[in-house]
Amino acid sequence: MPTSSTSPASRADAQRNREAILAAGLQVLSHRPDASLAEVARACGLTRTTVYAHFANREQLLEALVQRAMETTVHTLQGSDPDQGPADEALLRVIAASWHEVATFGPLLETGSAVLGDRVPELHAPLVDLLRALVRRGRREKTFRRDVPEAWLLSTYFALVHAAGHDVAAGTLAADKAEQALQRTLLGAFGVTR
Amino acid sequence: MPTSSTSPASRADAQRNREAILAAGLQVLSHRPDASLAEVARACGLTRTTVYAHFANREQLLEALVQRAMETTVHTLQGSDPDQGPADEALLRVIAASWHEVATFGPLLETGSAVLGDRVPELHAPLVDLLRALVRRGRREKTFRRDVPEAWLLSTYFALVHAAGHDVAAGTLAADKAEQALQRTLLGAFGVTR
């Protein structure tokens, strides 16, 4: 526990500090993968001692960030009802609801992979599982192509979502065109002809 | 020039050493982006002095490697006659001829981007230009989709080729299935229905 006191006010303070560290950590580590905990402390205006009371090292902060990113993305994705209606329409909803969130977490995942190694696929699994269920359903219903491996359709999904995020950040793809471009190329890659 | 002597034998030696350094550099820097010139020297069995006579620093070696990678890929790609016949068939030939080469150079390009910065798009340009010409022709002939930006189809191409290379290296996509999987999803993403 980050503080030795257990009064409600201290607990609320500790929780607020933890959120501030996570928010600053996401910002700082997504843009500068090599940033230290001291830089994260500076970015959120807390002392290094406070930051270290919550996260003993960079690895612990990265793990908490990746876990948080996955939880919020899974929550968003589930909110788009991926198991309802025709699979191609579900895919369009899933992209609309979550592509930007998934793309935003791309740089964090890359930093995380270098530091956390084997832990990343494990942390990533709930999101991959949700998409795999949709891909599997679409193939069973013969809406999505079955002439390539299932895992390749999942790779295609993540590769294109991250590419769109990269292109929007780099200014080579207009933000207001990205969602539709992604939807069209992904449906096509998945073998859906509309 | 790497040696002060200009005898034919010395020039042949220097050329052979340069090739050995480039081959070792590609291997070492693709797998360990942080590797030093000293490690490259060890990998090719030359002295550090010899390596430094050819490349004053890591940046110069990386630039030579990226340039070489682009030249060989452009050469391979041109050999598949991207400007002949229907654009969709040309795309299938281009993928078959060059995807593995493009995928292999992915990690090198990532390392290069961090060190060379703005020089990378410039070095990458001849390859992008070749593919842009094919994408443009396919859209003009109404074989490829026109309802997404041209640049997005190029990003889609590189994102999927690099993803296939990654998956084959990681063992999650069988090497003998990768080419066909790529061809099918890329044609679909490009809006070709066969």
CSV table of C-alpha atoms in Angstrom, one decimal:
chain,number,residue,atom,x,y,z
A,1,MET,CA,0.0,0.0,0.0
A,2,PRO,CA,1.3,3.4,-1.0
A,3,THR,CA,0.7,5.1,2.4
A,4,SER,CA,1.0,3.8,6.0
A,5,SER,CA,-2.0,5.8,7.0
A,6,THR,CA,-5.4,4.3,6.4
A,7,SER,CA,-7.7,7.3,7.0
A,8,PRO,CA,-10.3,7.9,4.2
A,9,ALA,CA,-8.7,11.2,3.3
A,10,SER,CA,-5.2,9.7,2.9
A,11,ARG,CA,-6.7,6.8,0.8
A,12,ALA,CA,-8.5,9.3,-1.5
A,13,ASP,CA,-5.2,11.3,-1.8
A,14,ALA,CA,-3.3,8.1,-2.7
A,15,GLN,CA,-5.9,7.1,-5.2
A,16,ARG,CA,-5.8,10.6,-6.8
A,17,ASN,CA,-2.0,10.5,-6.9
A,18,ARG,CA,-2.0,7.0,-8.5
A,19,GLU,CA,-4.4,8.3,-11.3
A,20,ALA,CA,-2.2,11.3,-11.9
A,21,ILE,CA,0.9,9.1,-12.2
A,22,LEU,CA,-0.9,6.8,-14.6
A,23,ALA,CA,-2.1,9.7,-16.8
A,24,ALA,CA,1.3,11.3,-16.9
A,25,GLY,CA,3.0,7.9,-17.5
A,26,LEU,CA,0.8,7.2,-20.5
A,27,GLN,CA,1.6,10.6,-22.0
A,28,VAL,CA,5.4,10.6,-21.3
A,29,LEU,CA,6.1,6.9,-22.1
A,30,SER,CA,4.1,6.8,-25.3
A,31,HIS,CA,6.1,9.7,-26.7
A,32,ARG,CA,9.5,9.0,-25.1
A,33,PRO,CA,9.9,5.2,-24.5
A,34,ASP,CA,13.2,5.8,-22.6
A,35,ALA,CA,11.7,8.3,-20.1
A,36,SER,CA,12.5,7.7,-16.4
A,37,LEU,CA,10.2,7.6,-13.4
A,38,ALA,CA,11.7,10.9,-12.4
A,39,GLU,CA,10.5,12.5,-15.7
A,40,VAL,CA,7.0,11.0,-15.0
A,41,ALA,CA,7.1,12.6,-11.5
A,42,ARG,CA,8.0,16.0,-13.1
A,43,ALA,CA,5.2,15.7,-15.6
A,44,CYS,CA,2.5,15.1,-13.0
A,45,GLY,CA,4.0,17.6,-10.4
A,46,LEU,CA,4.5,15.0,-7.7
A,47,THR,CA,7.8,14.2,-5.8
A,48,ARG,CA,9.8,11.3,-6.8
A,49,THR,CA,9.2,9.8,-3.4
A,50,THR,CA,5.5,9.8,-4.0
A,51,VAL,CA,5.9,8.2,-7.4
A,52,TYR,CA,8.2,5.5,-6.0
A,53,ALA,CA,5.6,4.8,-3.2
A,54,HIS,CA,3.2,3.7,-5.9
A,55,PHE,CA,5.5,2.2,-8.4
A,56,ALA,CA,8.9,0.7,-7.3
A,57,ASN,CA,10.3,1.0,-10.8
A,58,ARG,CA,9.6,1.8,-14.5
A,59,GLU,CA,8.6,-1.8,-15.2
A,60,GLN,CA,5.8,-1.8,-12.6
A,61,LEU,CA,4.5,1.5,-14.0
A,62,LEU,CA,4.6,0.1,-17.5
A,63,GLU,CA,2.8,-3.0,-16.5
A,64,ALA,CA,0.0,-1.0,-14.7
A,65,LEU,CA,-0.3,1.2,-17.8
A,66,VAL,CA,-0.6,-1.7,-20.3
A,67,GLN,CA,-3.1,-3.4,-18.0
A,68,ARG,CA,-5.2,-0.2,-17.7
A,69,ALA,CA,-5.0,0.3,-21.5
A,70,MET,CA,-6.3,-3.2,-22.1
A,71,GLU,CA,-9.1,-2.9,-19.5
A,72,THR,CA,-10.5,0.3,-21.0
A,73,THR,CA,-10.2,-1.0,-24.6
A,74,VAL,CA,-11.9,-4.2,-23.7
A,75,HIS,CA,-14.7,-2.2,-22.0
A,76,THR,CA,-15.1,0.1,-25.0
A,77,LEU,CA,-15.1,-2.9,-27.4
A,78,GLN,CA,-17.7,-4.8,-25.4
A,79,GLY,CA,-19.9,-1.8,-25.4
A,80,SER,CA,-20.2,-2.0,-29.2
A,81,ASP,CA,-21.9,-5.5,-28.9
A,82,PRO,CA,-19.4,-7.5,-31.0
A,83,ASP,CA,-21.6,-10.6,-30.6
A,84,GLN,CA,-24.8,-9.1,-31.9
A,85,GLY,CA,-26.1,-9.1,-35.5
A,86,PRO,CA,-24.2,-9.9,-38.7
A,87,ALA,CA,-20.5,-10.2,-38.2
A,88,ASP,CA,-19.6,-7.6,-40.8
A,89,GLU,CA,-21.8,-5.0,-39.2
A,90,ALA,CA,-20.4,-6.0,-35.8
A,91,LEU,CA,-16.9,-5.4,-37.2
A,92,LEU,CA,-17.8,-2.0,-38.4
A,93,ARG,CA,-19.2,-1.1,-34.9
A,94,VAL,CA,-16.1,-2.5,-33.2
A,95,ILE,CA,-13.8,-0.4,-35.5
A,96,ALA,CA,-15.8,2.8,-34.9
A,97,ALA,CA,-15.9,2.3,-31.2
A,98,SER,CA,-12.3,1.2,-30.5
A,99,TRP,CA,-9.9,1.9,-33.3
A,100,HIS,CA,-8.6,5.1,-32.0
A,101,GLU,CA,-8.1,3.7,-28.5
A,102,VAL,CA,-6.3,0.7,-29.8
A,103,ALA,CA,-4.1,2.9,-32.0
A,104,THR,CA,-3.3,5.3,-29.2
A,105,PHE,CA,-2.0,2.4,-27.1
A,106,GLY,CA,0.3,1.2,-29.9
A,107,PRO,CA,3.4,3.1,-28.9
A,108,LEU,CA,2.9,2.1,-25.2
A,109,LEU,CA,2.7,-1.5,-26.2
A,110,GLU,CA,5.9,-1.3,-28.2
A,111,THR,CA,7.7,0.2,-25.2
A,112,GLY,CA,6.0,-2.3,-22.9
A,113,SER,CA,7.2,-5.2,-25.1
A,114,ALA,CA,10.8,-4.3,-24.8
A,115,VAL,CA,10.6,-4.0,-21.0
A,116,LEU,CA,7.9,-6.6,-20.1
A,117,GLY,CA,8.7,-9.2,-22.7
A,118,ASP,CA,6.5,-12.3,-22.3
A,119,ARG,CA,4.1,-10.5,-20.0
A,120,VAL,CA,2.7,-8.4,-22.9
A,121,PRO,CA,0.9,-11.2,-24.9
A,122,GLU,CA,-0.6,-12.2,-21.6
A,123,LEU,CA,-1.8,-8.7,-20.8
A,124,HIS,CA,-3.0,-8.3,-24.4
A,125,ALA,CA,-4.9,-11.6,-24.4
A,126,PRO,CA,-8.4,-10.3,-23.3
A,127,LEU,CA,-8.5,-7.9,-26.2
A,128,VAL,CA,-7.3,-10.5,-28.7
A,129,ASP,CA,-9.8,-13.0,-27.3
A,130,LEU,CA,-12.7,-10.6,-28.0
A,131,LEU,CA,-11.6,-10.0,-31.6
A,132,ARG,CA,-10.9,-13.7,-32.1
A,133,ALA,CA,-14.5,-14.5,-31.1
A,134,LEU,CA,-15.8,-12.1,-33.7
A,135,VAL,CA,-13.5,-13.4,-36.4
A,136,ARG,CA,-14.4,-16.9,-35.6
A,137,ARG,CA,-18.1,-16.2,-35.7
A,138,GLY,CA,-17.8,-14.3,-39.0
A,139,ARG,CA,-15.9,-17.3,-40.5
A,140,ARG,CA,-18.5,-19.8,-39.2
A,141,GLU,CA,-21.3,-17.7,-40.7
A,142,LYS,CA,-19.3,-17.5,-44.0
A,143,THR,CA,-19.2,-13.7,-43.8
A,144,PHE,CA,-15.4,-13.5,-43.3
A,145,ARG,CA,-12.9,-15.3,-45.5
A,146,ARG,CA,-11.8,-18.8,-44.5
A,147,ASP,CA,-9.0,-19.2,-47.1
A,148,VAL,CA,-6.3,-17.6,-44.8
A,149,PRO,CA,-5.4,-18.6,-41.2
A,150,GLU,CA,-7.6,-17.2,-38.4
A,151,ALA,CA,-4.5,-15.7,-36.7
A,152,TRP,CA,-3.6,-13.8,-39.9
A,153,LEU,CA,-6.9,-12.0,-39.8
A,154,LEU,CA,-6.2,-10.9,-36.2
A,155,SER,CA,-2.7,-9.7,-37.3
A,156,THR,CA,-4.3,-7.9,-40.2
A,157,TYR,CA,-6.7,-6.1,-37.8
A,158,PHE,CA,-4.1,-4.9,-35.4
A,159,ALA,CA,-1.5,-4.0,-38.2
A,160,LEU,CA,-4.1,-1.8,-40.0
A,161,VAL,CA,-5.4,-0.1,-36.8
A,162,HIS,CA,-1.9,0.7,-35.7
A,163,ALA,CA,-1.0,2.0,-39.2
A,164,ALA,CA,-4.0,4.3,-39.2
A,165,GLY,CA,-3.0,5.6,-35.8
A,166,HIS,CA,0.5,6.2,-37.0
A,167,ASP,CA,-0.6,7.9,-40.2
A,168,VAL,CA,-3.0,10.2,-38.3
A,169,ALA,CA,-0.3,11.2,-35.8
A,170,ALA,CA,2.2,11.8,-38.7
A,171,GLY,CA,-0.4,13.9,-40.5
A,172,THR,CA,-0.4,11.7,-43.7
A,173,LEU,CA,-4.0,10.5,-43.1
A,174,ALA,CA,-6.8,13.0,-42.3
A,175,ALA,CA,-8.3,12.2,-38.9
A,176,ASP,CA,-11.8,12.5,-40.2
A,177,LYS,CA,-11.1,10.0,-43.1
A,178,ALA,CA,-9.2,7.4,-41.0
A,179,GLU,CA,-12.2,5.5,-39.6
A,180,GLN,CA,-13.9,5.0,-42.9
A,181,ALA,CA,-10.7,4.1,-44.7
A,182,LEU,CA,-10.0,1.5,-42.0
A,183,GLN,CA,-13.5,0.1,-42.2
A,184,ARG,CA,-13.3,-0.3,-46.0
A,185,THR,CA,-9.9,-1.8,-46.2
A,186,LEU,CA,-10.5,-4.2,-43.2
A,187,LEU,CA,-13.8,-5.4,-44.5
A,188,GLY,CA,-12.1,-6.0,-47.9
A,189,ALA,CA,-9.2,-7.8,-46.3
A,190,PHE,CA,-11.7,-10.0,-44.4
A,191,GLY,CA,-13.3,-10.9,-47.7
A,192,VAL,CA,-16.6,-9.1,-47.2
A,193,THR,CA,-18.0,-7.7,-50.5
A,194,ARG,CA,-20.9,-5.3,-50.0
B,1,MET,CA,38.6,6.0,-49.4
B,2,PRO,CA,39.1,3.3,-46.9
B,3,THR,CA,42.8,2.5,-47.8
B,4,SER,CA,45.7,4.8,-48.8
B,5,SER,CA,47.0,2.2,-51.2
B,6,THR,CA,45.4,2.0,-54.7
B,7,SER,CA,46.8,-1.3,-56.0
B,8,PRO,CA,44.1,-3.5,-57.5
B,9,ALA,CA,44.7,-6.1,-54.8
B,10,SER,CA,44.1,-3.6,-52.0
B,11,ARG,CA,41.0,-2.3,-53.7
B,12,ALA,CA,39.7,-5.8,-54.0
B,13,ASP,CA,40.4,-6.4,-50.3
B,14,ALA,CA,38.7,-3.2,-49.3
B,15,GLN,CA,35.7,-4.0,-51.4
B,16,ARG,CA,35.5,-7.5,-49.8
B,17,ASN,CA,35.8,-6.1,-46.3
B,18,ARG,CA,33.1,-3.5,-47.0
B,19,GLU,CA,30.7,-6.3,-48.2
B,20,ALA,CA,31.5,-8.4,-45.1
B,21,ILE,CA,30.8,-5.4,-42.8
B,22,LEU,CA,27.5,-4.7,-44.6
B,23,ALA,CA,26.4,-8.3,-44.3
B,24,ALA,CA,27.3,-8.5,-40.6
B,25,GLY,CA,25.8,-5.1,-40.0
B,26,LEU,CA,22.5,-6.2,-41.5
B,27,GLN,CA,22.4,-9.4,-39.3
B,28,VAL,CA,23.5,-7.7,-36.1
B,29,LEU,CA,21.5,-4.5,-36.3
B,30,SER,CA,18.3,-6.2,-37.4
B,31,HIS,CA,18.3,-8.3,-34.3
B,32,ARG,CA,19.9,-6.0,-31.8
B,33,PRO,CA,19.2,-2.3,-32.7
B,34,ASP,CA,21.6,-1.1,-30.0
B,35,ALA,CA,24.6,-3.1,-31.2
B,36,SER,CA,27.8,-1.1,-31.6
B,37,LEU,CA,30.3,-1.0,-34.4
B,38,ALA,CA,32.6,-3.0,-32.2
B,39,GLU,CA,30.0,-5.8,-32.1
B,40,VAL,CA,29.7,-5.6,-35.9
B,41,ALA,CA,33.5,-5.9,-36.2
B,42,ARG,CA,33.4,-9.0,-34.0
B,43,ALA,CA,30.6,-10.6,-36.0
B,44,CYS,CA,32.5,-10.3,-39.3
B,45,GLY,CA,35.9,-11.1,-37.9
B,46,LEU,CA,37.6,-7.8,-38.8
B,47,THR,CA,39.4,-5.4,-36.5
B,48,ARG,CA,37.6,-2.3,-35.3
B,49,THR,CA,40.2,-0.2,-37.1
B,50,THR,CA,39.3,-1.8,-40.4
B,51,VAL,CA,35.5,-1.3,-39.7
B,52,TYR,CA,36.1,2.4,-38.8
B,53,ALA,CA,38.1,2.9,-42.0
B,54,HIS,CA,34.9,2.1,-43.9
B,55,PHE,CA,32.3,3.6,-41.6
B,56,ALA,CA,33.2,6.4,-39.2
B,57,ASN,CA,30.2,5.7,-37.0
B,58,ARG,CA,27.1,3.6,-36.5
B,59,GLU,CA,25.0,6.2,-38.3
B,60,GLN,CA,27.1,5.9,-41.5
B,61,LEU,CA,26.8,2.1,-41.5
B,62,LEU,CA,23.0,2.3,-40.9
B,63,GLU,CA,22.6,4.7,-43.8
B,64,ALA,CA,24.6,2.4,-46.1
B,65,LEU,CA,22.5,-0.6,-45.0
B,66,VAL,CA,19.2,1.1,-45.5
B,67,GLN,CA,20.4,2.4,-48.9
B,68,ARG,CA,21.6,-1.1,-49.9
B,69,ALA,CA,18.3,-2.6,-48.7
B,70,MET,CA,16.3,-0.2,-50.8
B,71,GLU,CA,18.4,-0.7,-53.9
B,72,THR,CA,18.1,-4.5,-53.8
B,73,THR,CA,14.3,-4.3,-53.1
B,74,VAL,CA,13.7,-1.8,-55.9
B,75,HIS,CA,15.7,-4.1,-58.3
B,76,THR,CA,13.7,-7.2,-57.3
B,77,LEU,CA,10.4,-5.3,-57.5
B,78,GLN,CA,11.2,-3.9,-61.0
B,79,GLY,CA,12.1,-7.5,-62.1
B,80,SER,CA,8.4,-8.4,-61.5
B,81,ASP,CA,7.2,-6.0,-64.2
B,82,PRO,CA,4.8,-3.9,-62.0
B,83,ASP,CA,3.8,-1.9,-65.1
B,84,GLN,CA,2.8,-4.8,-67.2
B,85,GLY,CA,-0.7,-6.4,-67.6
B,86,PRO,CA,-3.7,-5.9,-65.3
B,87,ALA,CA,-2.9,-4.1,-62.1
B,88,ASP,CA,-4.3,-6.9,-59.8
B,89,GLU,CA,-2.1,-9.5,-61.5
B,90,ALA,CA,0.9,-7.1,-61.3
B,91,LEU,CA,0.2,-6.7,-57.5
B,92,LEU,CA,0.2,-10.5,-57.1
B,93,ARG,CA,3.6,-10.7,-58.9
B,94,VAL,CA,5.1,-7.8,-56.9
B,95,ILE,CA,4.0,-9.4,-53.6
B,96,ALA,CA,5.4,-12.8,-54.7
B,97,ALA,CA,8.7,-11.3,-55.8
B,98,SER,CA,9.4,-8.8,-53.0
B,99,TRP,CA,7.3,-9.3,-49.8
B,100,HIS,CA,10.0,-11.4,-48.0
B,101,GLU,CA,12.7,-8.9,-48.8
B,102,VAL,CA,10.6,-6.0,-47.7
B,103,ALA,CA,9.6,-7.8,-44.5
B,104,THR,CA,13.2,-8.7,-43.7
B,105,PHE,CA,14.3,-5.1,-43.9
B,106,GLY,CA,11.5,-4.0,-41.5
B,107,PRO,CA,13.5,-4.2,-38.3
B,108,LEU,CA,16.5,-2.5,-40.0
B,109,LEU,CA,14.2,0.4,-41.1
B,110,GLU,CA,12.9,0.8,-37.5
B,111,THR,CA,16.4,1.0,-36.1
B,112,GLY,CA,17.3,3.3,-39.0
B,113,SER,CA,14.4,5.6,-38.3
B,114,ALA,CA,15.5,6.2,-34.7
B,115,VAL,CA,19.1,7.1,-35.8
B,116,LEU,CA,18.6,8.6,-39.3
B,117,GLY,CA,15.4,10.5,-38.7
B,118,ASP,CA,14.3,12.5,-41.7
B,119,ARG,CA,16.8,10.7,-44.0
B,120,VAL,CA,14.7,7.5,-43.9
B,121,PRO,CA,11.7,8.7,-45.9
B,122,GLU,CA,14.1,10.0,-48.5
B,123,LEU,CA,16.0,6.7,-48.7
B,124,HIS,CA,12.7,4.8,-48.7
B,125,ALA,CA,11.2,7.0,-51.5
B,126,PRO,CA,12.3,4.9,-54.6
B,127,LEU,CA,10.5,1.9,-53.3
B,128,VAL,CA,7.4,3.9,-52.3
B,129,ASP,CA,7.4,5.5,-55.7
B,130,LEU,CA,7.3,2.2,-57.5
B,131,LEU,CA,4.4,1.0,-55.4
B,132,ARG,CA,2.6,4.3,-55.8
B,133,ALA,CA,2.8,4.0,-59.6
B,134,LEU,CA,1.1,0.6,-59.4
B,135,VAL,CA,-1.6,1.8,-56.9
B,136,ARG,CA,-2.3,4.8,-59.1
B,137,ARG,CA,-2.5,2.7,-62.3
B,138,GLY,CA,-4.9,0.2,-60.6
B,139,ARG,CA,-7.1,3.1,-59.4
B,140,ARG,CA,-7.1,4.7,-62.9
B,141,GLU,CA,-8.1,1.4,-64.4
B,142,LYS,CA,-10.8,1.0,-61.7
B,143,THR,CA,-9.2,-2.3,-60.6
B,144,PHE,CA,-8.2,-0.9,-57.1
B,145,ARG,CA,-10.6,0.9,-54.8
B,146,ARG,CA,-10.9,4.7,-55.1
B,147,ASP,CA,-13.0,5.3,-52.0
B,148,VAL,CA,-10.0,5.6,-49.6
B,149,PRO,CA,-6.9,7.9,-50.0
B,150,GLU,CA,-4.1,6.7,-52.2
B,151,ALA,CA,-1.6,7.1,-49.4
B,152,TRP,CA,-3.7,4.8,-47.2
B,153,LEU,CA,-3.4,1.9,-49.7
B,154,LEU,CA,0.4,2.3,-49.6
B,155,SER,CA,0.3,2.3,-45.8
B,156,THR,CA,-1.9,-0.8,-45.9
B,157,TYR,CA,0.6,-2.5,-48.2
B,158,PHE,CA,3.6,-1.9,-46.0
B,159,ALA,CA,1.7,-2.6,-42.7
B,160,LEU,CA,0.6,-6.0,-43.9
B,161,VAL,CA,3.9,-7.0,-45.5
B,162,HIS,CA,5.7,-6.1,-42.3
B,163,ALA,CA,3.1,-7.9,-40.2
B,164,ALA,CA,3.5,-11.1,-42.3
B,165,GLY,CA,7.3,-10.9,-41.8
B,166,HIS,CA,6.8,-10.4,-38.0
B,167,ASP,CA,4.4,-13.4,-37.8
B,168,VAL,CA,6.6,-15.7,-39.8
B,169,ALA,CA,9.6,-14.8,-37.6
B,170,ALA,CA,7.5,-15.2,-34.4
B,171,GLY,CA,6.3,-18.6,-35.6
B,172,THR,CA,2.6,-17.7,-35.6
B,173,LEU,CA,2.2,-17.8,-39.4
B,174,ALA,CA,3.6,-20.7,-41.4
B,175,ALA,CA,6.2,-19.5,-43.9
B,176,ASP,CA,4.6,-21.5,-46.7
B,177,LYS,CA,1.2,-19.9,-46.1
B,178,ALA,CA,2.4,-16.3,-45.7
B,179,GLU,CA,2.6,-15.3,-49.3
B,180,GLN,CA,-0.9,-16.5,-50.3
B,181,ALA,CA,-2.4,-15.1,-47.1
B,182,LEU,CA,-0.8,-11.7,-47.9
B,183,GLN,CA,-1.9,-11.8,-51.5
B,184,ARG,CA,-5.5,-12.6,-50.6
B,185,THR,CA,-5.9,-10.0,-47.8
B,186,LEU,CA,-4.1,-7.3,-49.8
B,187,LEU,CA,-6.2,-7.8,-52.9
B,188,GLY,CA,-9.3,-7.7,-50.7
B,189,ALA,CA,-8.1,-4.6,-48.9
B,190,PHE,CA,-7.4,-3.0,-52.3
B,191,GLY,CA,-11.0,-3.7,-53.3
B,192,VAL,CA,-10.3,-6.4,-55.9
B,193,THR,CA,-13.0,-9.1,-56.0
B,194,ARG,CA,-12.0,-12.2,-58.0
